[in-house]
PDB file of C-alpha atoms in Angstrom:
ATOM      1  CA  UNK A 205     -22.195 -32.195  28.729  1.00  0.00           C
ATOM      2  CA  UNK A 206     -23.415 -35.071  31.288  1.00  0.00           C
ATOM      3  CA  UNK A 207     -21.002 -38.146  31.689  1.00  0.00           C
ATOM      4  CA  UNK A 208     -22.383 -40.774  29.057  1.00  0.00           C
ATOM      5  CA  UNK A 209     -23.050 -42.901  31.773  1.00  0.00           C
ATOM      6  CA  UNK A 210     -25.509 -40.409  33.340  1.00  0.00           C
ATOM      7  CA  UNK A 211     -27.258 -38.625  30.674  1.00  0.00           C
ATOM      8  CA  UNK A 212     -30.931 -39.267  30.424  1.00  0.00           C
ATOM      9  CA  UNK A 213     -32.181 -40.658  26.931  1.00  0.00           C
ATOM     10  CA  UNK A 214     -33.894 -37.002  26.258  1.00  0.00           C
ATOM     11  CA  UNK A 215     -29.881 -35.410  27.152  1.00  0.00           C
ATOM     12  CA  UNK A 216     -28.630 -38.807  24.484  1.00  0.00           C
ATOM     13  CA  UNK A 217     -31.078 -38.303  22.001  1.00  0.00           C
ATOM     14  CA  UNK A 218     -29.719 -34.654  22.232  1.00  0.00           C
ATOM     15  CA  UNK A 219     -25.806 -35.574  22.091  1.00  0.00           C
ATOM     16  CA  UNK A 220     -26.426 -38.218  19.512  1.00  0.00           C
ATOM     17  CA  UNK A 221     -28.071 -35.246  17.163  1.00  0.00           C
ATOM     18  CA  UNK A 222     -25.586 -32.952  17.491  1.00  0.00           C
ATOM     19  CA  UNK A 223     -23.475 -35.750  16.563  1.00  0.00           C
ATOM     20  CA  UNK A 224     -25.032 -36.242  13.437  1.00  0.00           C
ATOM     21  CA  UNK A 225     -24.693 -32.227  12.571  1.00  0.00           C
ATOM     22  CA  UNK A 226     -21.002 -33.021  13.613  1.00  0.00           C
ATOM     23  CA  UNK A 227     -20.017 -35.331  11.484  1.00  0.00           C
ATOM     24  CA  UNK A 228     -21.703 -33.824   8.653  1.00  0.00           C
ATOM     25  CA  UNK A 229     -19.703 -30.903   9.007  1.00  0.00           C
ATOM     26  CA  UNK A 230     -16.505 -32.914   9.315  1.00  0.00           C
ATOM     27  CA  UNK A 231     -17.328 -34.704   6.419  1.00  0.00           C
ATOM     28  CA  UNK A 232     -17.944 -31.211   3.819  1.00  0.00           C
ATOM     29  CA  UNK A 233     -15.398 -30.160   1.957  1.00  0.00           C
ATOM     30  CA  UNK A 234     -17.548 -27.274   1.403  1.00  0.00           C
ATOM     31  CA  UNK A 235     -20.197 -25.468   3.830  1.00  0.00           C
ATOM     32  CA  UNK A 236     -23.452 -23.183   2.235  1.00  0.00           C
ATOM     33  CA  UNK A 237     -25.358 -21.202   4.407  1.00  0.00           C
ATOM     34  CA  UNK A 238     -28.870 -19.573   3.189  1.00  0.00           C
ATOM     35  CA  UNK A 239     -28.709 -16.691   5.861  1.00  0.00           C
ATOM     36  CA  UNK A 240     -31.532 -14.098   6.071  1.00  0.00           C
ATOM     37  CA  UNK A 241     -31.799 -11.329   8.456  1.00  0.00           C
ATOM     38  CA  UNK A 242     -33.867 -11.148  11.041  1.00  0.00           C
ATOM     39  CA  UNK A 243     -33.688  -8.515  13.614  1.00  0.00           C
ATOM     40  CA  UNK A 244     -30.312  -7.074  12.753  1.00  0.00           C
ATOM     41  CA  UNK A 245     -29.683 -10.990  13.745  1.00  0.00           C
ATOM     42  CA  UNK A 246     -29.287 -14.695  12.456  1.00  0.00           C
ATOM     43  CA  UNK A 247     -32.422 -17.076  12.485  1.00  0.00           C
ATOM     44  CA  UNK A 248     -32.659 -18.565  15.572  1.00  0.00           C
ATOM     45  CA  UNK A 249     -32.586 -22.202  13.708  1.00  0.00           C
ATOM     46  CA  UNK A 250     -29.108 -21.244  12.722  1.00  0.00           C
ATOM     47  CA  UNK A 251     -28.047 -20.245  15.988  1.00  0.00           C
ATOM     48  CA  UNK A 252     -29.319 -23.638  17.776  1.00  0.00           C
ATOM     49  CA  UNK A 253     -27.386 -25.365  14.333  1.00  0.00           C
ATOM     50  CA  UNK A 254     -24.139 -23.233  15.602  1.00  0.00           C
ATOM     51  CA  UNK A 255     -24.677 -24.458  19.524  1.00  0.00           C
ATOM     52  CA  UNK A 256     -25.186 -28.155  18.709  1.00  0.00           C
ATOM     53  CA  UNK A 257     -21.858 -28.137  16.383  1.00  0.00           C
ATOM     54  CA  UNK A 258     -19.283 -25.928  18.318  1.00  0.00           C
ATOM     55  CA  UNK A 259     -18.206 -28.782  20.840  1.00  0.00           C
ATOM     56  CA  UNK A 260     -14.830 -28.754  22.777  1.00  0.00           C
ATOM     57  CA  UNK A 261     -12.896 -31.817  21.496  1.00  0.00           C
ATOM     58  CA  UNK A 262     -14.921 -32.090  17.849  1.00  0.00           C
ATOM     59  CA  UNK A 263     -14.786 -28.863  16.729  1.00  0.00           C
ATOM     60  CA  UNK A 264     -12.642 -27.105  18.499  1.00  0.00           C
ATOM     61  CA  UNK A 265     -10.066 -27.088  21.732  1.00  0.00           C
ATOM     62  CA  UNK A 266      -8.646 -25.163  24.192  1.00  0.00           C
ATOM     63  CA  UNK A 267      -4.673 -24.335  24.460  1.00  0.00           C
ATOM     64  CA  UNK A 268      -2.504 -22.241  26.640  1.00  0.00           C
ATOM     65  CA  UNK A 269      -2.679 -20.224  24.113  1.00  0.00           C
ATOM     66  CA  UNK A 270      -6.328 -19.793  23.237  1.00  0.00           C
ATOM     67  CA  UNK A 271      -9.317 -21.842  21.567  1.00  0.00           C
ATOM     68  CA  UNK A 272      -8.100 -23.616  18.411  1.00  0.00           C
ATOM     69  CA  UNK A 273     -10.759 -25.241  15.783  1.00  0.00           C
ATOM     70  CA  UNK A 274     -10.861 -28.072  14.308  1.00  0.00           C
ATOM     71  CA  UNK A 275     -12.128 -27.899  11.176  1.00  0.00           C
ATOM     72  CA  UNK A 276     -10.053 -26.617   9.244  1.00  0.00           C
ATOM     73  CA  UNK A 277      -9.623 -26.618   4.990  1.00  0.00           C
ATOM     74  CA  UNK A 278     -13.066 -26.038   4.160  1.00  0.00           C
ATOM     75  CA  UNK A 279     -14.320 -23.804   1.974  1.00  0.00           C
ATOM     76  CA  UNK A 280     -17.472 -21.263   3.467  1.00  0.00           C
ATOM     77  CA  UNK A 281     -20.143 -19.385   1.028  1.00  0.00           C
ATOM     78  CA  UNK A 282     -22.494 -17.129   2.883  1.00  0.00           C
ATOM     79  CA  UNK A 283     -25.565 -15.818   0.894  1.00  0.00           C
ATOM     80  CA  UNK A 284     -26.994 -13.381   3.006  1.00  0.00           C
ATOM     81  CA  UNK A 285     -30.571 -11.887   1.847  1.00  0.00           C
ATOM     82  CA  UNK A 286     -31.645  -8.879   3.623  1.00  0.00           C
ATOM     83  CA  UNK A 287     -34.975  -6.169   3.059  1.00  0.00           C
ATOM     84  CA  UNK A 288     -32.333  -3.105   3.752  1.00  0.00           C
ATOM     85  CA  UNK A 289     -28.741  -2.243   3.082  1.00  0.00           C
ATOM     86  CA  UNK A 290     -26.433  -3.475   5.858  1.00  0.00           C
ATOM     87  CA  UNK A 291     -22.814  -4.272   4.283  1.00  0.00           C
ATOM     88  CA  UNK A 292     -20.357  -2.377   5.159  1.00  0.00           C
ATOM     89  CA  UNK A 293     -22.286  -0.866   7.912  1.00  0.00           C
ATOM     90  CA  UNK A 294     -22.135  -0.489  11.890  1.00  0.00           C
ATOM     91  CA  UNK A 295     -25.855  -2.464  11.181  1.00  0.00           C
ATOM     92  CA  UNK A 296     -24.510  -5.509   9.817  1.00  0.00           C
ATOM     93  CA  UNK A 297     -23.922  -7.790  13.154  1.00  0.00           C
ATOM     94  CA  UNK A 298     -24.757 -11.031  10.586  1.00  0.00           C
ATOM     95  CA  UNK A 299     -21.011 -10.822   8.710  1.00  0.00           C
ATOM     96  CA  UNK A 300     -18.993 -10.704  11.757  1.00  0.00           C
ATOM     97  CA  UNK A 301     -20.928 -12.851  14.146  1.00  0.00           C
ATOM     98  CA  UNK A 302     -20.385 -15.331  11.148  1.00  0.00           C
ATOM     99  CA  UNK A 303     -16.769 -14.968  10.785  1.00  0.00           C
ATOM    100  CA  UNK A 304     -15.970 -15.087  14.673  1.00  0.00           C
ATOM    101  CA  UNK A 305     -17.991 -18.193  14.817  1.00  0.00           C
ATOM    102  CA  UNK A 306     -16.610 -19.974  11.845  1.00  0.00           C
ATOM    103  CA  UNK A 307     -13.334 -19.266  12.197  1.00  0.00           C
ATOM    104  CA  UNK A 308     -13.334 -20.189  15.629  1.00  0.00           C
ATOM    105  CA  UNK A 309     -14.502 -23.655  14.505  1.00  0.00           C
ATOM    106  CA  UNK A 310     -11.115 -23.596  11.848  1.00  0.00           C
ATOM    107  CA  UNK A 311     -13.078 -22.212   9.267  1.00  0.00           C
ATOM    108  CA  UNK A 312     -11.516 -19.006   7.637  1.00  0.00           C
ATOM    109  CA  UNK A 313     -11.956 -19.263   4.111  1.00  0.00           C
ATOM    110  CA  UNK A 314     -15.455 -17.614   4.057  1.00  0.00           C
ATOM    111  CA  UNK A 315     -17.080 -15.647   0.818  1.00  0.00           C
ATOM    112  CA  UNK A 316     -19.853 -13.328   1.639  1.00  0.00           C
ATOM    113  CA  UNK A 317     -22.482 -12.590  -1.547  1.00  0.00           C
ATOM    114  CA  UNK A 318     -24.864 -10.003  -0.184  1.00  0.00           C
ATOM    115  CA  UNK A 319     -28.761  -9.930  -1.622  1.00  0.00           C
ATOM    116  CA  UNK A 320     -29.509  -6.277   0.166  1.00  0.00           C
ATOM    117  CA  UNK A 321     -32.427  -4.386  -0.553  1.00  0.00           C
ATOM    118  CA  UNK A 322     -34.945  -6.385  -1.073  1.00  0.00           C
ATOM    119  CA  UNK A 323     -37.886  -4.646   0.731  1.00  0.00           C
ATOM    120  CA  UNK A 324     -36.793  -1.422  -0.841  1.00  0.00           C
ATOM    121  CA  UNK A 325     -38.358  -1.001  -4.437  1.00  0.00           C
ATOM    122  CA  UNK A 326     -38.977  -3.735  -7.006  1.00  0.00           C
ATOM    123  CA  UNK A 327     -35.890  -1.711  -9.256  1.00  0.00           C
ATOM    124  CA  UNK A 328     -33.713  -2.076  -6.005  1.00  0.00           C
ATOM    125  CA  UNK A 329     -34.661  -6.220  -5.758  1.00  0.00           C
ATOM    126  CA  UNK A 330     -34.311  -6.785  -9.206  1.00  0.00           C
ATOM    127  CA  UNK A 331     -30.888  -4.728  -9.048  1.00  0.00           C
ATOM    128  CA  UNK A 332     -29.558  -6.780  -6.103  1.00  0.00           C
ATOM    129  CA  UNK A 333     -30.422  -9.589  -7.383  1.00  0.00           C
ATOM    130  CA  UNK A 334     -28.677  -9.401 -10.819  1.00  0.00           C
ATOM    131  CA  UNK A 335     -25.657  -7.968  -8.653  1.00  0.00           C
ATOM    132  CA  UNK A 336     -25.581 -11.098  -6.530  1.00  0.00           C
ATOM    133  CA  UNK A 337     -26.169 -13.804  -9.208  1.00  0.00           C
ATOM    134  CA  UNK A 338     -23.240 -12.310 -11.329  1.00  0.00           C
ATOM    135  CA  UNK A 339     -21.266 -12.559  -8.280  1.00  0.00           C
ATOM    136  CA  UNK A 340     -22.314 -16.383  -8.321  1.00  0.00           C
ATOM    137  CA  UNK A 341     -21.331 -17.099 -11.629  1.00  0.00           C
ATOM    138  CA  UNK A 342     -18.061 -15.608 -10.952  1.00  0.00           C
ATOM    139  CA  UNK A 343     -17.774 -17.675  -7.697  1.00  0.00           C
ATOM    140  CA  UNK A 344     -18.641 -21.114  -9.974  1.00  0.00           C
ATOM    141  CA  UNK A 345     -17.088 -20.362 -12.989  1.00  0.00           C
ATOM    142  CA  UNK A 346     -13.237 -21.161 -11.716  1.00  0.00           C
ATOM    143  CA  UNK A 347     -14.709 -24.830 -10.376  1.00  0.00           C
ATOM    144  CA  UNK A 348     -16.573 -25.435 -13.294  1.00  0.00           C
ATOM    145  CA  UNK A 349     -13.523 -25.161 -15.507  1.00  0.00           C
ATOM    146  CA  UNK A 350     -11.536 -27.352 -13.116  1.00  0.00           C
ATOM    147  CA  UNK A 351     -13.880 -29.477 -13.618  1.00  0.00           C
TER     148      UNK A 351
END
């Protein structure tokens, strides 16, 4: 990033956005991300998200003995809807692009629930569906009881 004192107001108007998406982050307790797959890939939306929050000093810093994040204690629930079946498979580049990335940020308490299947059959939808809203309820039945 520019010095303050020499960024242009396009470069500010830039910092002072991915300030915003900053704070918001520092400020969750808990992070959701709706993550389809495109391409074998992330959407390219949440890729720009990930380069306007991963900033050296926020949300994360350098040591002798590596890169450290910064945001640590937060919980992470990934719902990841794909066409075909990628878990568990040399395919699935979404799960541990996501995990590098988060966990590099501090955040390492991350739950996968997988959709999968969806562009396969109307049984295999309908299936994967069921399978990933009863892994939901599982998910927010503990916090509802807390509650």
């Amino acid at each position: 990033l520019a010095k303050p004192e020499e960024r242009t107001p396009a470069q500010q108007a830039v910092v002072d956005y991915s300030d915003a998406l900053i704070g918001e982050l520092k400020r969750a307790d808990v992070v959701v991300l709706g993550l389809p797959m495109y391409n074998f890939g992330v959407p390219s939306t949440l890729k720009a998200y990930f380069d306007h929050v991963a900033r050296v000093g926020e949300t994360f810093k350098y040591t002798e003995k590596g890169p450290v994040g910064l945001l640590t204690g937060k919980k992470v629930y990934v719902f990841a809807a794909r066409g075909g079946m990628y878990a568990g498979t040399p395919n699935d580049t979404q799960t541990p692009f996501i995990r590098i990335f988060l966990s590099f940020l501090g955040m390492s308490d991350i739950e996968f629930v997988y959709a999968e299947g969806l562009a396969i059959s109307e049984a295999s939808k309908q299936h994967s569906l069921a399978r990933a809203e009863a892994v939901i309820d599982a998910l927010v039945e503990p916090e509802l009881a807390a509650a």
